Short mmCIF file of C-alpha atoms and ligand atoms in Angstrom, two decimals:
data_model
loop_
_atom_site.label_atom_id
_atom_site.label_comp_id
_atom_site.label_asym_id
_atom_site.label_seq_id
_atom_site.Cartn_x
_atom_site.Cartn_y
_atom_site.Cartn_z
CA UNK A 185 19.37 1.02 -13.14
CA UNK A 186 16.70 0.95 -16.12
CA UNK A 187 14.27 3.04 -14.10
CA UNK A 188 14.78 6.93 -14.54
CA UNK A 189 14.47 8.76 -11.68
CA UNK A 190 12.79 12.20 -10.75
CA UNK A 191 14.56 14.81 -8.81
CA UNK A 192 12.37 16.38 -5.58
CA UNK A 193 12.10 19.48 -4.26
CA UNK A 194 14.69 18.68 -1.97
CA UNK A 195 17.65 17.33 -4.56
CA UNK A 196 16.70 13.78 -3.43
CA UNK A 197 16.36 11.14 -6.60
CA UNK A 198 13.04 9.21 -6.37
CA UNK A 199 12.24 6.26 -9.39
CA UNK A 200 10.18 7.05 -11.33
CA UNK A 201 8.37 3.45 -10.89
CA UNK A 202 8.23 1.55 -7.60
CA UNK A 203 6.25 -1.53 -6.44
CA UNK A 204 3.26 -1.24 -4.02
CA UNK A 205 2.60 -3.48 -1.25
CA UNK A 206 -0.81 -2.90 0.02
CA UNK A 207 -2.99 -5.62 1.02
CA UNK A 208 0.27 -7.55 0.73
CA UNK A 209 0.48 -9.87 4.03
CA UNK A 210 3.54 -9.40 6.28
CA UNK A 211 4.64 -13.04 4.89
CA UNK A 212 4.24 -12.37 1.65
CA UNK A 213 5.66 -9.37 1.68
CA UNK A 214 9.17 -10.37 1.97
CA UNK A 215 9.01 -12.71 -1.27
CA UNK A 216 7.09 -10.14 -3.33
CA UNK A 217 9.67 -7.25 -2.81
CA UNK A 218 12.56 -9.79 -3.08
CA UNK A 219 11.22 -10.75 -7.04
CA UNK A 220 10.92 -7.02 -7.28
CA UNK A 221 14.56 -6.46 -6.34
CA UNK A 222 15.95 -9.09 -8.56
CA UNK A 223 13.48 -7.64 -11.61
CA UNK A 224 15.05 -4.34 -11.17
CA UNK A 225 13.01 -2.45 -8.42
CA UNK A 226 14.88 -0.36 -6.29
CA UNK A 227 11.92 1.55 -4.96
CA UNK A 228 8.93 0.19 -2.39
CA UNK A 229 5.94 1.43 -1.21
CA UNK A 230 4.95 0.33 2.11
CA UNK A 231 2.87 2.18 5.52
CA UNK A 232 2.23 1.36 8.91
CA UNK A 233 -1.32 0.71 8.08
CA UNK A 234 -0.51 -2.23 5.72
CA UNK A 235 1.38 -4.08 8.53
CA UNK A 236 3.61 -5.75 6.06
CA UNK A 237 6.59 -3.05 7.12
CA UNK A 238 8.53 -6.24 8.95
CA UNK A 239 8.16 -8.53 6.07
CA UNK A 240 8.93 -6.10 3.51
CA UNK A 241 12.41 -4.75 5.79
CA UNK A 242 13.34 -8.60 5.53
CA UNK A 243 13.53 -8.24 1.80
CA UNK A 244 15.39 -5.58 1.81
CA UNK A 245 17.44 -5.52 4.58
CA UNK A 246 18.62 -8.95 3.54
CA UNK A 247 19.23 -8.31 -0.22
CA UNK A 248 23.11 -7.18 -1.37
CA UNK A 249 21.74 -3.78 -3.10
CA UNK A 250 23.23 -1.35 -1.02
CA UNK A 251 21.06 1.07 1.11
CA UNK A 252 21.37 3.95 -0.93
CA UNK A 253 20.37 2.51 -4.10
CA UNK A 254 17.32 1.57 -2.49
CA UNK A 255 14.18 4.18 -1.75
CA UNK A 256 11.98 3.07 0.90
CA UNK A 257 8.77 4.80 1.78
CA UNK A 258 6.55 4.31 4.47
CA UNK A 259 3.28 6.22 5.90
CA UNK A 260 2.11 7.68 9.37
CA UNK A 261 -0.99 6.65 9.63
CA UNK A 262 -4.46 7.93 11.12
CA UNK A 263 -4.12 7.81 14.73
CA UNK A 264 -6.44 5.83 16.96
CA UNK A 265 -7.02 8.10 19.12
CA UNK A 266 -8.34 11.53 18.49
CA UNK A 267 -5.21 13.60 17.01
CA UNK A 268 -1.68 13.57 16.72
CA UNK A 269 0.86 14.87 19.21
CA UNK A 270 4.30 15.82 18.29
CA UNK A 271 5.75 13.16 20.44
CA UNK A 272 3.25 10.72 19.16
CA UNK A 273 4.58 11.13 15.74
CA UNK A 274 8.10 11.04 16.24
CA UNK A 275 7.19 7.51 18.29
CA UNK A 276 5.01 6.37 15.50
CA UNK A 277 8.05 6.67 13.26
CA UNK A 278 10.66 5.14 15.44
CA UNK A 279 7.74 2.13 15.53
CA UNK A 280 7.93 2.51 11.30
CA UNK A 281 11.80 2.02 11.26
CA UNK A 282 12.32 -1.03 13.72
CA UNK A 283 9.88 -2.93 11.87
CA UNK A 284 11.51 -1.86 8.83
CA UNK A 285 14.82 -2.69 10.40
CA UNK A 286 16.37 0.47 8.82
CA UNK A 287 17.97 3.67 10.67
CA UNK A 288 16.51 6.31 7.59
CA UNK A 289 13.51 5.50 5.22
CA UNK A 290 13.77 7.79 1.83
CA UNK A 291 9.95 9.34 2.19
CA UNK A 292 8.01 9.86 5.29
CA UNK A 293 4.35 9.75 3.97
CA UNK A 294 1.05 11.90 6.32
CA UNK A 295 -1.14 8.95 4.80
CA UNK A 296 -4.22 11.01 4.87
CA UNK A 297 -5.09 15.03 5.69
CA UNK A 298 -8.39 13.93 7.98
CA UNK A 299 -9.11 17.84 7.78
CA UNK A 300 -11.48 17.41 10.01
CA UNK A 301 -9.50 16.68 13.07
CA UNK A 302 -7.35 19.77 12.51
CA UNK A 303 -3.90 17.88 13.47
CA UNK A 304 -1.89 18.13 9.94
CA UNK A 305 0.10 21.49 10.88
CA UNK A 306 1.00 19.26 13.86
CA UNK A 307 2.18 16.19 12.20
CA UNK A 308 3.45 18.49 9.44
CA UNK A 309 6.00 20.44 11.82
CA UNK A 310 6.89 16.81 13.22
CA UNK A 311 7.75 15.51 9.68
CA UNK A 312 10.10 18.75 9.65
CA UNK A 313 12.33 17.60 12.37
CA UNK A 314 11.93 14.12 11.34
CA UNK A 315 13.64 15.45 8.23
CA UNK A 316 15.98 17.80 9.51
CA UNK A 317 17.33 14.68 11.74
CA UNK A 318 18.21 12.82 8.43
CA UNK A 319 15.86 9.82 9.40
CA UNK A 320 14.08 10.47 6.32
CA UNK A 321 15.40 11.88 2.90
CA UNK A 322 12.67 13.34 2.20
CA UNK A 323 8.79 14.00 3.67
CA UNK A 324 5.96 14.55 1.77
CA UNK A 325 2.05 13.72 2.42
CA UNK A 326 -0.79 11.71 0.58
CA UNK A 327 -4.05 12.28 -0.16
CA UNK A 328 -4.34 16.06 0.30
CA UNK A 329 -6.36 18.52 -1.97
CA UNK A 330 -5.07 21.95 -2.34
CA UNK A 331 -7.14 23.76 0.69
CA UNK A 332 -4.78 22.06 2.43
CA UNK A 333 -1.57 22.12 0.44
CA UNK A 334 -2.08 25.60 0.22
CA UNK A 335 -2.32 25.64 4.33
CA UNK A 336 0.92 23.44 4.50
CA UNK A 337 2.77 26.17 2.05
CA UNK A 338 1.30 29.06 4.07
CA UNK A 339 1.90 28.12 7.55
CA UNK A 340 4.96 26.39 7.37
CA UNK A 341 8.58 26.95 5.51
CA UNK A 342 8.69 23.09 3.90
CA UNK A 343 6.95 22.59 1.00
CA UNK A 344 5.83 18.50 0.69
CA UNK A 345 8.27 16.98 -1.83
CA UNK A 346 5.75 13.93 -2.83
CA UNK A 347 1.45 13.95 -2.63
CA UNK A 348 0.60 10.36 -3.40
CA UNK A 349 -2.85 10.35 -4.15
CA UNK A 350 -5.38 8.12 -6.45
CA UNK A 351 -4.66 8.23 -10.15
CA UNK A 352 -5.93 6.72 -13.05
CA UNK A 353 -6.95 7.27 -16.58
CA UNK A 354 -10.56 6.85 -14.98
CA UNK A 355 -9.65 9.62 -12.72
CA UNK A 356 -6.92 11.91 -13.99
CA UNK A 357 -6.33 14.59 -11.19
CA UNK A 358 -5.95 17.36 -13.51
CA UNK A 359 -6.51 20.23 -11.01
CA UNK A 360 -3.80 18.44 -8.40
CA UNK A 361 -1.52 17.69 -11.25
CA UNK A 362 -1.37 21.13 -12.25
CA UNK A 363 -1.30 22.46 -9.11
CA UNK A 364 2.19 20.33 -7.93
CA UNK A 365 3.45 21.41 -11.20
CA UNK A 366 2.97 25.05 -9.67
CA UNK A 367 5.00 24.51 -6.68
CA UNK A 368 7.42 21.73 -7.03
CA UNK A 369 5.42 18.76 -5.62
CA UNK A 370 5.98 15.43 -7.30
CA UNK A 371 2.72 13.65 -8.39
CA UNK A 372 2.61 10.15 -7.15
CA UNK A 373 0.07 8.19 -8.49
CA UNK A 374 -1.67 4.90 -6.24
CA UNK A 375 -3.94 2.68 -7.71
CA UNK A 376 -2.21 3.64 -10.64
CA UNK A 377 -3.34 0.59 -12.58
CA UNK A 378 -7.19 1.37 -11.42
CA UNK A 379 -6.64 -1.70 -9.06
CA UNK A 380 -6.40 -4.41 -11.68
CA UNK A 381 -10.42 -3.85 -12.19
CA UNK A 382 -12.53 -2.69 -15.34
CA UNK A 383 -9.95 0.27 -16.37
CA UNK A 384 -7.54 -2.52 -17.55
CA UNK A 385 -10.72 -4.03 -19.94
CA UNK A 386 -11.26 -0.66 -21.56
CA UNK A 387 -11.44 -1.37 -25.62
CA UNK A 388 -9.18 1.64 -26.59
CA UNK A 389 -6.19 0.33 -23.95
CA UNK A 390 -6.21 -3.48 -26.17
CA UNK A 391 -5.87 -1.28 -29.16
CA UNK A 392 -3.41 0.57 -28.00
CA UNK A 393 -1.25 -2.08 -26.58
CA UNK A 394 -2.20 -4.27 -29.51
CA UNK A 395 -0.17 -1.13 -31.37
CA UNK A 396 2.59 -1.20 -29.31
CA UNK A 397 3.11 -5.10 -28.56
CA UNK A 398 2.36 -4.28 -24.72
CA UNK A 399 -0.65 -4.94 -22.27
CA UNK A 400 -3.16 -2.95 -21.29
CA UNK A 401 -1.37 -2.20 -17.85
CA UNK A 402 2.10 -1.42 -19.17
CA UNK A 403 0.03 0.87 -21.69
CA UNK A 404 -1.33 2.45 -18.51
CA UNK A 405 1.84 2.65 -16.58
CA UNK A 406 3.34 4.37 -19.68
CA UNK A 407 0.69 7.24 -20.00
CA UNK A 408 1.66 7.75 -16.05
CA UNK A 409 5.62 7.85 -16.64
CA UNK A 410 4.80 10.01 -19.61
CA UNK A 411 2.51 12.54 -17.75
CA UNK A 412 5.36 12.56 -14.99
CA UNK A 413 3.83 10.98 -12.50
CA UNK A 414 5.65 8.28 -9.84
CA UNK A 415 4.30 5.14 -10.13
CA UNK A 416 3.48 2.41 -7.18
CA UNK A 417 1.75 -0.48 -9.40
CA UNK A 418 1.36 -3.57 -6.70
CA UNK A 419 1.53 -7.55 -7.81
CA UNK A 420 2.48 -10.29 -5.73
CA UNK A 421 2.46 -12.41 -9.13
CA UNK A 422 5.77 -12.94 -10.37
CA UNK A 423 5.67 -12.46 -13.95
CA UNK A 424 3.15 -9.13 -13.52
CA UNK A 425 6.04 -7.65 -11.06
CA UNK A 426 8.15 -8.42 -14.24
CA UNK A 427 5.47 -7.19 -16.62
CA UNK A 428 5.11 -3.94 -14.79
CA UNK A 429 8.78 -2.74 -15.21
CA UNK A 430 9.05 -3.61 -19.03
CA UNK A 431 7.76 -0.38 -19.88
CA UNK A 432 10.83 1.71 -20.77
CA UNK A 433 11.44 0.42 -24.32
CA UNK A 434 8.31 2.08 -26.01
CA UNK A 435 6.53 5.53 -26.28
CA UNK A 436 3.14 6.23 -26.57
CA UNK A 437 2.48 9.03 -29.32
CA UNK A 438 -0.01 12.23 -28.72
CA UNK A 439 -3.19 10.26 -30.12
CA UNK A 440 -2.48 7.25 -27.82
CA UNK A 441 -2.04 9.90 -24.60
CA UNK A 442 -5.56 12.08 -25.46
CA UNK A 443 -6.86 8.32 -26.37
CA UNK A 444 -6.24 7.28 -22.70
CA UNK A 445 -7.02 11.01 -21.46
CA UNK A 446 -10.79 10.59 -22.36
CA UNK A 447 -11.32 7.55 -20.58
CA UNK A 448 -11.34 10.12 -17.32
CA UNK A 449 -14.90 9.26 -16.00
CA UNK A 450 -14.06 10.81 -12.49
CA UNK A 451 -14.62 7.62 -10.96
CA UNK A 452 -13.02 7.42 -7.56
CA UNK A 453 -12.38 3.50 -6.50
CA UNK A 454 -11.02 4.50 -3.23
CA UNK A 455 -12.39 7.08 -0.38
CA UNK A 456 -12.98 10.75 -0.61
CA UNK A 457 -10.19 12.36 1.36
CA UNK A 458 -12.30 15.02 2.18
CA UNK A 459 -14.33 12.77 4.72
CA UNK A 460 -11.97 10.28 5.46
CA UNK A 461 -10.90 9.61 8.76
P1 NAD B 582 -2.89 -1.00 -8.49
O1 NAD B 582 -3.86 0.03 -8.93
O2 NAD B 582 -1.43 -1.10 -8.40
O3 NAD B 582 -3.53 -2.51 -8.69
C1 NAD B 582 -3.27 -3.70 -8.50
C2 NAD B 582 -4.08 -5.20 -8.57
O4 NAD B 582 -3.97 -4.85 -10.38
C3 NAD B 582 -3.27 -6.19 -8.44
O5 NAD B 582 -3.58 -6.56 -7.20
C4 NAD B 582 -3.62 -6.92 -9.89
O6 NAD B 582 -5.09 -7.21 -9.94
C5 NAD B 582 -3.88 -5.96 -10.60
N1 NAD B 582 -2.63 -6.17 -11.58
C6 NAD B 582 -1.38 -5.94 -10.95
N2 NAD B 582 -0.69 -5.75 -12.14
C7 NAD B 582 -1.27 -6.32 -13.34
C8 NAD B 582 -1.01 -6.52 -14.72
N3 NAD B 582 0.23 -6.33 -14.62
N4 NAD B 582 -1.91 -7.27 -15.64
C9 NAD B 582 -3.18 -7.33 -15.19
N5 NAD B 582 -3.63 -7.13 -14.08
C10 NAD B 582 -2.40 -6.52 -12.79
O7 NAD B 582 -3.75 -0.71 -7.21
P2 NAD B 582 -3.37 -0.90 -5.54
O8 NAD B 582 -2.44 -1.62 -4.95
O9 NAD B 582 -4.87 -0.18 -5.09
O10 NAD B 582 -2.35 0.16 -5.67
C11 NAD B 582 -0.61 0.42 -5.69
C12 NAD B 582 -0.19 0.84 -4.17
O11 NAD B 582 -0.20 2.07 -4.08
C13 NAD B 582 -0.62 0.15 -3.43
O12 NAD B 582 0.14 -1.20 -3.38
C14 NAD B 582 -0.23 1.04 -2.09
O13 NAD B 582 1.39 0.95 -1.99
C15 NAD B 582 -0.59 2.44 -3.09
N6 NAD B 582 -1.70 3.07 -2.26
C16 NAD B 582 -1.74 3.93 -1.22
C17 NAD B 582 -2.78 4.52 -0.78
C18 NAD B 582 -2.73 5.79 -0.21
O14 NAD B 582 -4.08 5.95 0.51
N7 NAD B 582 -1.74 6.44 0.03
C19 NAD B 582 -4.06 4.26 -1.15
C20 NAD B 582 -3.94 3.04 -2.38
C21 NAD B 582 -2.78 2.11 -2.63
#
């Protein structure tokens, strides 16, 4: 495949680019994922809360691509009740596998830390059991900040393979990226295109895009890849799905990288994980 992989801290290979399916209705997910697989994507990012694991799984299990060439991520949602128990986590994981129609996932993530609930250590120990069982090839977290990562490192013996965080040129997460690099945690960028909003209209991106004969979206994805981030751009539009993977035939130069880095204005699109329950 033309998408390069990164090696996670347990030796598992993860494609550096995949398709995100947040906000894709279950009935549309099958077509979007099938289009992506045809275009060369091998990694798909879903979550229990997206309510499209079934539609996503249908595309995966009906494709001719061998299971071991696919990379499937799903996530544990915040408990509707108060806190997660070990048994609750294991049940929820089983429910995700059943909806996907798979007997393992490649990556299972804690969707939000909910530090105010103080249950992420319990969840993480259950994730360690899931990883040991082989039913998740790797486990990781999402939306964790340095204090929560430090607590996992201090109080458990399992280092998250991945932290999936909001990251785009308007919010480039220098502190977390440095922490991840120091501790062997892969950085995965959610909303890598800034959700297709104002970011993609930045004049500096138009200039760089024209210079390389690429689109602003492709330039942003290339910036992520050259930083070493994993990206999971979302689209249901076949032409955009193909456009977003067509980013391996050009290279941004140092000036391009610096000009894009200068777009950081500290603007989050999603909730602050410190407050989100
Ligand atoms: P994104 O940055 O991927 O932007 C997607 C939007 O950008 C599309 O809906 C479309 O409007 C536009 N777009 C896509 N391709 C384009 C192109 N080539 N040209 C112009 N516009 C284009 O936003 P996202 O969906 O929020 O994030 C990607 C994925 O990250 C999600 O689908 C999901 O899998 C994941 N995610 C995870 C979390 C988390 O808490 N872990 C939160 C948000 C998203």
